[in-house]
Coordinates of C-alpha atoms (C1' of nucleotides) in Angstrom, one line a residue:
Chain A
X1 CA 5.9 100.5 25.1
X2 CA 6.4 97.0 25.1
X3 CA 3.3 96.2 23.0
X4 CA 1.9 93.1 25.2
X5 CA -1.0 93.0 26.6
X6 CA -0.7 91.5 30.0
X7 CA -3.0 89.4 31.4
X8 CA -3.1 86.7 33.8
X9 CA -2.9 83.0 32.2
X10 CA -5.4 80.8 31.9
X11 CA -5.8 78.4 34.6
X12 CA -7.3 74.9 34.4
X13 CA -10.7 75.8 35.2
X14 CA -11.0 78.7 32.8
X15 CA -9.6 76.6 30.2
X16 CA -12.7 73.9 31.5
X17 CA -15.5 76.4 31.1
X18 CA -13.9 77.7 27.8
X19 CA -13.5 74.5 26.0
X20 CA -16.9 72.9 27.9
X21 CA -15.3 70.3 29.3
X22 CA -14.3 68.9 33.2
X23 CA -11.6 69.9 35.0
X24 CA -10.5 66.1 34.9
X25 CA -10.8 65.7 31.5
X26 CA -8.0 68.5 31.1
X27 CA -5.9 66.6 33.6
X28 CA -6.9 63.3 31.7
X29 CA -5.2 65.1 28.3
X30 CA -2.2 65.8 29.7
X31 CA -2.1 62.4 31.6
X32 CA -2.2 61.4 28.0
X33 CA -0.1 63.1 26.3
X34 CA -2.5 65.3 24.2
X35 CA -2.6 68.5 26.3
X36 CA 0.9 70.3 27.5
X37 CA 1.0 73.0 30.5
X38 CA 3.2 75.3 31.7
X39 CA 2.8 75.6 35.4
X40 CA 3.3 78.7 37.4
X41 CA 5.8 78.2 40.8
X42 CA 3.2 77.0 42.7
X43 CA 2.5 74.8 40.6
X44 CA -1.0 75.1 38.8
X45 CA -1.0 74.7 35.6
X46 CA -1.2 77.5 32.7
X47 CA -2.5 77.7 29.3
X48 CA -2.3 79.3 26.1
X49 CA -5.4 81.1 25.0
X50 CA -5.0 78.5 21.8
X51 CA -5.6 75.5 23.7
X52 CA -8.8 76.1 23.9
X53 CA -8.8 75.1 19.7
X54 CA -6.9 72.2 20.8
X55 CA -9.3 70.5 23.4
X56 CA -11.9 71.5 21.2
X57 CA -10.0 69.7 18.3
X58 CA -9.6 66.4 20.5
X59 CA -13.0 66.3 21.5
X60 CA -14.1 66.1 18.0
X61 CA -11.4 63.2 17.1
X62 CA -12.9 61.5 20.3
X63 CA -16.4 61.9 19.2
X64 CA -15.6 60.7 16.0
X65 CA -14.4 57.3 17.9
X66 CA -10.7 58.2 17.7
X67 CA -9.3 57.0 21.0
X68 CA -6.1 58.5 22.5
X69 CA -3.3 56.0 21.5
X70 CA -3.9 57.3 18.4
X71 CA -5.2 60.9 18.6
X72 CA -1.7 61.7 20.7
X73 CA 0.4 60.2 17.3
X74 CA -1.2 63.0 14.9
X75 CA -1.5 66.0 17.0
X76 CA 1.9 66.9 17.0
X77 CA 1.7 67.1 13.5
X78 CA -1.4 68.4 13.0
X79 CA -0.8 71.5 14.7
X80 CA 2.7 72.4 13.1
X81 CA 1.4 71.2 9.8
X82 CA 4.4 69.3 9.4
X83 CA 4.0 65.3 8.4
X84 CA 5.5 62.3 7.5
X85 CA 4.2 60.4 4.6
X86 CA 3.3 57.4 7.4
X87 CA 1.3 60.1 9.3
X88 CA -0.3 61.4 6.1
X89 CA -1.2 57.6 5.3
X90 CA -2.8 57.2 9.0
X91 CA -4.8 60.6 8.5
X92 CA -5.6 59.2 5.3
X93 CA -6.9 55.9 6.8
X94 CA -8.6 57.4 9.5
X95 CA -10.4 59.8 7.2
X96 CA -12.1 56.7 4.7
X97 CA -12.7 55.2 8.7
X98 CA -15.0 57.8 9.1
X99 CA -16.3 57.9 5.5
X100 CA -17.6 54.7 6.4
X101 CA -18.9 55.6 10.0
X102 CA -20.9 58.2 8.3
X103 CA -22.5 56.1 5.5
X104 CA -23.4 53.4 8.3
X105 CA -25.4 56.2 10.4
X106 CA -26.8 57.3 7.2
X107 CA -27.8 53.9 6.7
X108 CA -29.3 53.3 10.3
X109 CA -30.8 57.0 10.0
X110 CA -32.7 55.7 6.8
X111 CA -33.8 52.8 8.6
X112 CA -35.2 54.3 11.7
X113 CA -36.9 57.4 9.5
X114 CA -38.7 54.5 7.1
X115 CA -40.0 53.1 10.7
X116 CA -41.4 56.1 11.6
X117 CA -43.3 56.9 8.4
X118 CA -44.1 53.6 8.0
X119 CA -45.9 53.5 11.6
X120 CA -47.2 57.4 11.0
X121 CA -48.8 56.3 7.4
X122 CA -50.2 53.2 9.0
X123 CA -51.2 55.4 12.1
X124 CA -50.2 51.8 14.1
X125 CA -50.4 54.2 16.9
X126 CA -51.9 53.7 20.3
X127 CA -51.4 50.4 21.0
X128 CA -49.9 48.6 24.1
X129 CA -45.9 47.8 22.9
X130 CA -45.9 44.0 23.5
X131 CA -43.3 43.7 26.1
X132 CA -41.3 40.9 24.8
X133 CA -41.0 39.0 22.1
X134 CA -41.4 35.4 22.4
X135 CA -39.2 32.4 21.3
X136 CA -39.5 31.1 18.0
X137 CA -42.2 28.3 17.2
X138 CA -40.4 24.7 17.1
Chain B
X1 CA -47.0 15.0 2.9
X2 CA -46.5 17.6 5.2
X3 CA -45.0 20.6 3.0
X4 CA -42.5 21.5 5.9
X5 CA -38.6 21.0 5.6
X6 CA -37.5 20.3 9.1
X7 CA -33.6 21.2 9.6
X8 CA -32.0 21.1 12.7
X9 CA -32.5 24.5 14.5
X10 CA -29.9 26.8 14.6
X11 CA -27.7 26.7 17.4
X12 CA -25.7 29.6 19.0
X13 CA -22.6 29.1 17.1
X14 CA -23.9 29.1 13.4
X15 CA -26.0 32.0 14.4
X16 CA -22.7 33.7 15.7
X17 CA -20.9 33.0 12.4
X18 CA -23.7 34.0 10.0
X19 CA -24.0 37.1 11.9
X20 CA -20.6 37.9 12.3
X21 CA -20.8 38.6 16.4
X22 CA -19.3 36.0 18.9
X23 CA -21.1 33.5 21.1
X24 CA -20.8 35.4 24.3
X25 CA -22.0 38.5 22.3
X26 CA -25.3 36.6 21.6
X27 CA -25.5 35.8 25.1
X28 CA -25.2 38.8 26.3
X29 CA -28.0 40.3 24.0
X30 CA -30.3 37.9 25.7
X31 CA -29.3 38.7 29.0
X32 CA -30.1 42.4 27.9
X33 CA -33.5 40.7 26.6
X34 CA -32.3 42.3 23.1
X35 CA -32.9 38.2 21.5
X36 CA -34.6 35.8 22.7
X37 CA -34.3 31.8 22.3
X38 CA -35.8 28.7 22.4
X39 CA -34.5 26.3 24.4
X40 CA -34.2 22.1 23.3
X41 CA -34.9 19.8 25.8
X42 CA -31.2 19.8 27.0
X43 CA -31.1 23.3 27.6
X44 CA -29.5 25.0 24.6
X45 CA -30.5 28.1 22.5
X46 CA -32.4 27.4 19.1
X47 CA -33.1 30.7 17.0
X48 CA -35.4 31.0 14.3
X49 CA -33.7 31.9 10.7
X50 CA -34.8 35.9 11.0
X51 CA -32.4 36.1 14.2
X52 CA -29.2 36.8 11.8
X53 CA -31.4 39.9 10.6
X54 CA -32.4 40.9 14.2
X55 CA -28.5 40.3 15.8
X56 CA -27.5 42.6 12.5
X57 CA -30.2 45.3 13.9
X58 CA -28.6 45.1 16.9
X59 CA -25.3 45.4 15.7
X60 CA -26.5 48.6 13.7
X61 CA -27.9 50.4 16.3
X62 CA -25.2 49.8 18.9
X63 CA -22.9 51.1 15.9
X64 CA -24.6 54.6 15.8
X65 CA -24.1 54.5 19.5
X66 CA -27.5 53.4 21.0
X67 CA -27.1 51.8 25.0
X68 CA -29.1 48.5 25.2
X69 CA -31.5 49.9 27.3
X70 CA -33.0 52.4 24.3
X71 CA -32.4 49.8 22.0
X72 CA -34.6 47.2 24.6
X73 CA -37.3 49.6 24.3
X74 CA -37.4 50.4 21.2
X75 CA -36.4 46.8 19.1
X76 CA -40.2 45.0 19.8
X77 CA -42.1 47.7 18.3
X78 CA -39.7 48.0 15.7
X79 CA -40.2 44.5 14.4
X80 CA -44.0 44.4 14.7
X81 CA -44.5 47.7 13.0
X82 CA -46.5 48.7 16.0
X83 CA -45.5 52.4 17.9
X84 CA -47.0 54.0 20.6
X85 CA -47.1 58.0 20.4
X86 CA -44.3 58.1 22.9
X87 CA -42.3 55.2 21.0
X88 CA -42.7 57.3 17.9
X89 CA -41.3 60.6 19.5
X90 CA -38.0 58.5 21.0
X91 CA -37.5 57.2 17.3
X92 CA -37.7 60.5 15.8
X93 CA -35.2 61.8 19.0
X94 CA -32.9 59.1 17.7
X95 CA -33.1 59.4 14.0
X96 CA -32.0 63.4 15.2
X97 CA -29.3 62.5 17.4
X98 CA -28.1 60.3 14.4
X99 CA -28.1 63.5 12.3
X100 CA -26.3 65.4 14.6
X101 CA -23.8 62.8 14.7
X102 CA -23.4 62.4 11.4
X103 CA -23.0 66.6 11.0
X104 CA -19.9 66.6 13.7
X105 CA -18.8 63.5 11.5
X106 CA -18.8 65.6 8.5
X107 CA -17.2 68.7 9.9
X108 CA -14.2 66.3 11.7
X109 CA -14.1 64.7 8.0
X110 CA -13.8 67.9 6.1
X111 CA -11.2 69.2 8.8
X112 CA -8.6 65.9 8.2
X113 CA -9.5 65.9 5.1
X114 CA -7.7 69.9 5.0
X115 CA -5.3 68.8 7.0
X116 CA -4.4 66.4 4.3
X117 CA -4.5 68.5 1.3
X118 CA -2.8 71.1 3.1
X119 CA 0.1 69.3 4.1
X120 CA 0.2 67.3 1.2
X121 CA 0.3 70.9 -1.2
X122 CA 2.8 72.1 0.8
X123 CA 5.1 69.0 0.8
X124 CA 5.6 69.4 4.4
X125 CA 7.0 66.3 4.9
X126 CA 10.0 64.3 6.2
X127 CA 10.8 66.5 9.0
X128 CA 9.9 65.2 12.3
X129 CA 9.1 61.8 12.8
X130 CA 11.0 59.2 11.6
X131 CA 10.1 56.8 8.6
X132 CA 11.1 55.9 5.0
X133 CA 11.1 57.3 2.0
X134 CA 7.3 57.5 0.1
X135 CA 6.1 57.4 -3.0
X136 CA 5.4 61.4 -4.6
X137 CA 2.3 63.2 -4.3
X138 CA 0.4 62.4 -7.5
Chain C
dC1 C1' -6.2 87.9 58.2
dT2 C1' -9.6 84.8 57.1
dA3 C1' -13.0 82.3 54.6
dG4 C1' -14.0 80.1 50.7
dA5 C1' -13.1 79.0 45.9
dA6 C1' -9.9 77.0 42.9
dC7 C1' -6.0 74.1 42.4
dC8 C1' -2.7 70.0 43.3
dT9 C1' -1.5 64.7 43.5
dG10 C1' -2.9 60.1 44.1
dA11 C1' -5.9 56.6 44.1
dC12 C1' -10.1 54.1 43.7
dG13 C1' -14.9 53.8 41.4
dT14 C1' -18.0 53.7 37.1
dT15 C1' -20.0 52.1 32.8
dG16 C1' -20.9 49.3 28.6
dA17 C1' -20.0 45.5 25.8
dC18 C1' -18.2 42.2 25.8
dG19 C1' -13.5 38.5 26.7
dT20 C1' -12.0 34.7 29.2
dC21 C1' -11.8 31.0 32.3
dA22 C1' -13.7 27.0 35.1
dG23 C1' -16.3 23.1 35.6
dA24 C1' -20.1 20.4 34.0
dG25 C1' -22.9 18.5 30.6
dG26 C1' -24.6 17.3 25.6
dC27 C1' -24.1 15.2 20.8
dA28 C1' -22.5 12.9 16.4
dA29 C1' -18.6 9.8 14.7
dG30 C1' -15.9 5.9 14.8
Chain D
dC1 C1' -17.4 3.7 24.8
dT2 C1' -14.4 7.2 23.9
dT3 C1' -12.9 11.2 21.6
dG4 C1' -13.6 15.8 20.5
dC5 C1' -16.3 19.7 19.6
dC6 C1' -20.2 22.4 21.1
dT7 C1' -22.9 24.2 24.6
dC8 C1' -24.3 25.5 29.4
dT9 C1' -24.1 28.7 33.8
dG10 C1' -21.5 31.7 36.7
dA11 C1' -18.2 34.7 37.7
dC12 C1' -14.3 37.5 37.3
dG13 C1' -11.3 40.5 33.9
dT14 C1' -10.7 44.4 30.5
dC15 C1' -10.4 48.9 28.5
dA16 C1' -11.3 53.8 27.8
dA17 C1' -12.6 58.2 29.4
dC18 C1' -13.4 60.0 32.6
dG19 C1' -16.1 60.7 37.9
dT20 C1' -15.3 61.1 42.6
dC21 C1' -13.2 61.3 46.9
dA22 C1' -9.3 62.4 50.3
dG23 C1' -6.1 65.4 52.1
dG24 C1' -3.4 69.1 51.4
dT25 C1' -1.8 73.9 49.1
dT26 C1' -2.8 78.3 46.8
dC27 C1' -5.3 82.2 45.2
dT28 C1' -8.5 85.9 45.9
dA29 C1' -12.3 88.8 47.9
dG30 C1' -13.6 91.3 51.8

DNA sequence: CTAGAACCTGACGTTGACGTCAGAGGCAAG
DNA sequence: CTTGCCTCTGACGTCAACGTCAGGTTCTAG
């Protein structure tokens, strides 16, 4: 027996609903480098049950404000584990990036939750917001 | 004597620099009725000392990735300390949307920062892409 | 075989936070 | 007065990550 289990290959769609994203955005990836497909002879494309890591992977560089130019320079890497000491520098780089990303939410976070205790403690609740905010006296 | 110092009002520009934001940043934020202005006889914008603290708000809150329109409904409360029940529940929707952010911006940090260690451990490096020689690992 | 779902390429539309340019005026210095 | 910088309004340009539509092909269920 051959040992394989045979089974049809993903298609775009399936890929989609797997890795919860559109259709487009798929077609966006490999527009942009980030995303390869085989395609069958009609010419759809086919996945790779692991590609469904790999979107997820590049949806979480993207949320973390990565854009594309540079997501599509550490991938290759990334996946083969293989890197260059520029590339480690630039995953370095990007890494303190987000250190600091994080520490400016915590920040804002900190700010917004002293508001709301703040206005709870002070139960400045129930009245009308003032809709604007004048100018400043002269 | 009167007890005020009168200095010339600050104009758009010095507010820009002290706030670190441009000019046609500014003006946009009052377009978005995000900051307001006086206007001197002659038309131009005069802002009151606290606006370098109110553009910096601003700045914050587009930085943990607030649209102008929550921040619009949101800022006046926020600086009169006054909340309405439903204002309260949108600021404590935020502050979680914040923390959610900051989670995924956790996991994406820890998962470069394996990426890193791994590669770096393993001395994978010098195969692919081309680049000079580093420094060693410490 | 046929209907409908899924897929293809190509191209234009959207959104947010500004950038940039044009043309006109204002303001302090010399 | 003139020079030069700052400011004004208005309007179009930009960029990224897709959305959406058109017009055609392919796959699959019955």
């Amino acid at each position: 027996m051959t040992g394989v289990t045979r089974k049809a290959p993903m298609r775009i769609g399936e890929l989609a609903a797997k890795a919860g994203v559109s259709v487009r955005a798929l077609r966006y990836y490999e527009e942009q480098n980030l995303l390869a497909s085989a395609r069958s002879p009609s010419g759809q494309r086919q996945y790779p049950h692991s590609a469904v890591d790999r979107v997820q992977l590049i949806q979480q560089l993207y949320a973390a404000g990565l854009p594309s130019k540079t997501i599509v320079e550490m991938l290759p890497c990334i996946e083969t584990g293989e890197v260059t000491p520029v590339l480690l520098d630039r995953l370095s780089a990007e890494r303190d990036r987000i250190d600091e990303q994080i520490g400016s939410l915590v920040s804002t976070r900190d700010r917004l939750q002293r508001i709301i205790t703040t206005a709870t403690r002070a139960k400045n609740v129930g009245h009308r917001c003032p809709g604007w905010v004048g100018p400043p006296p002269p």
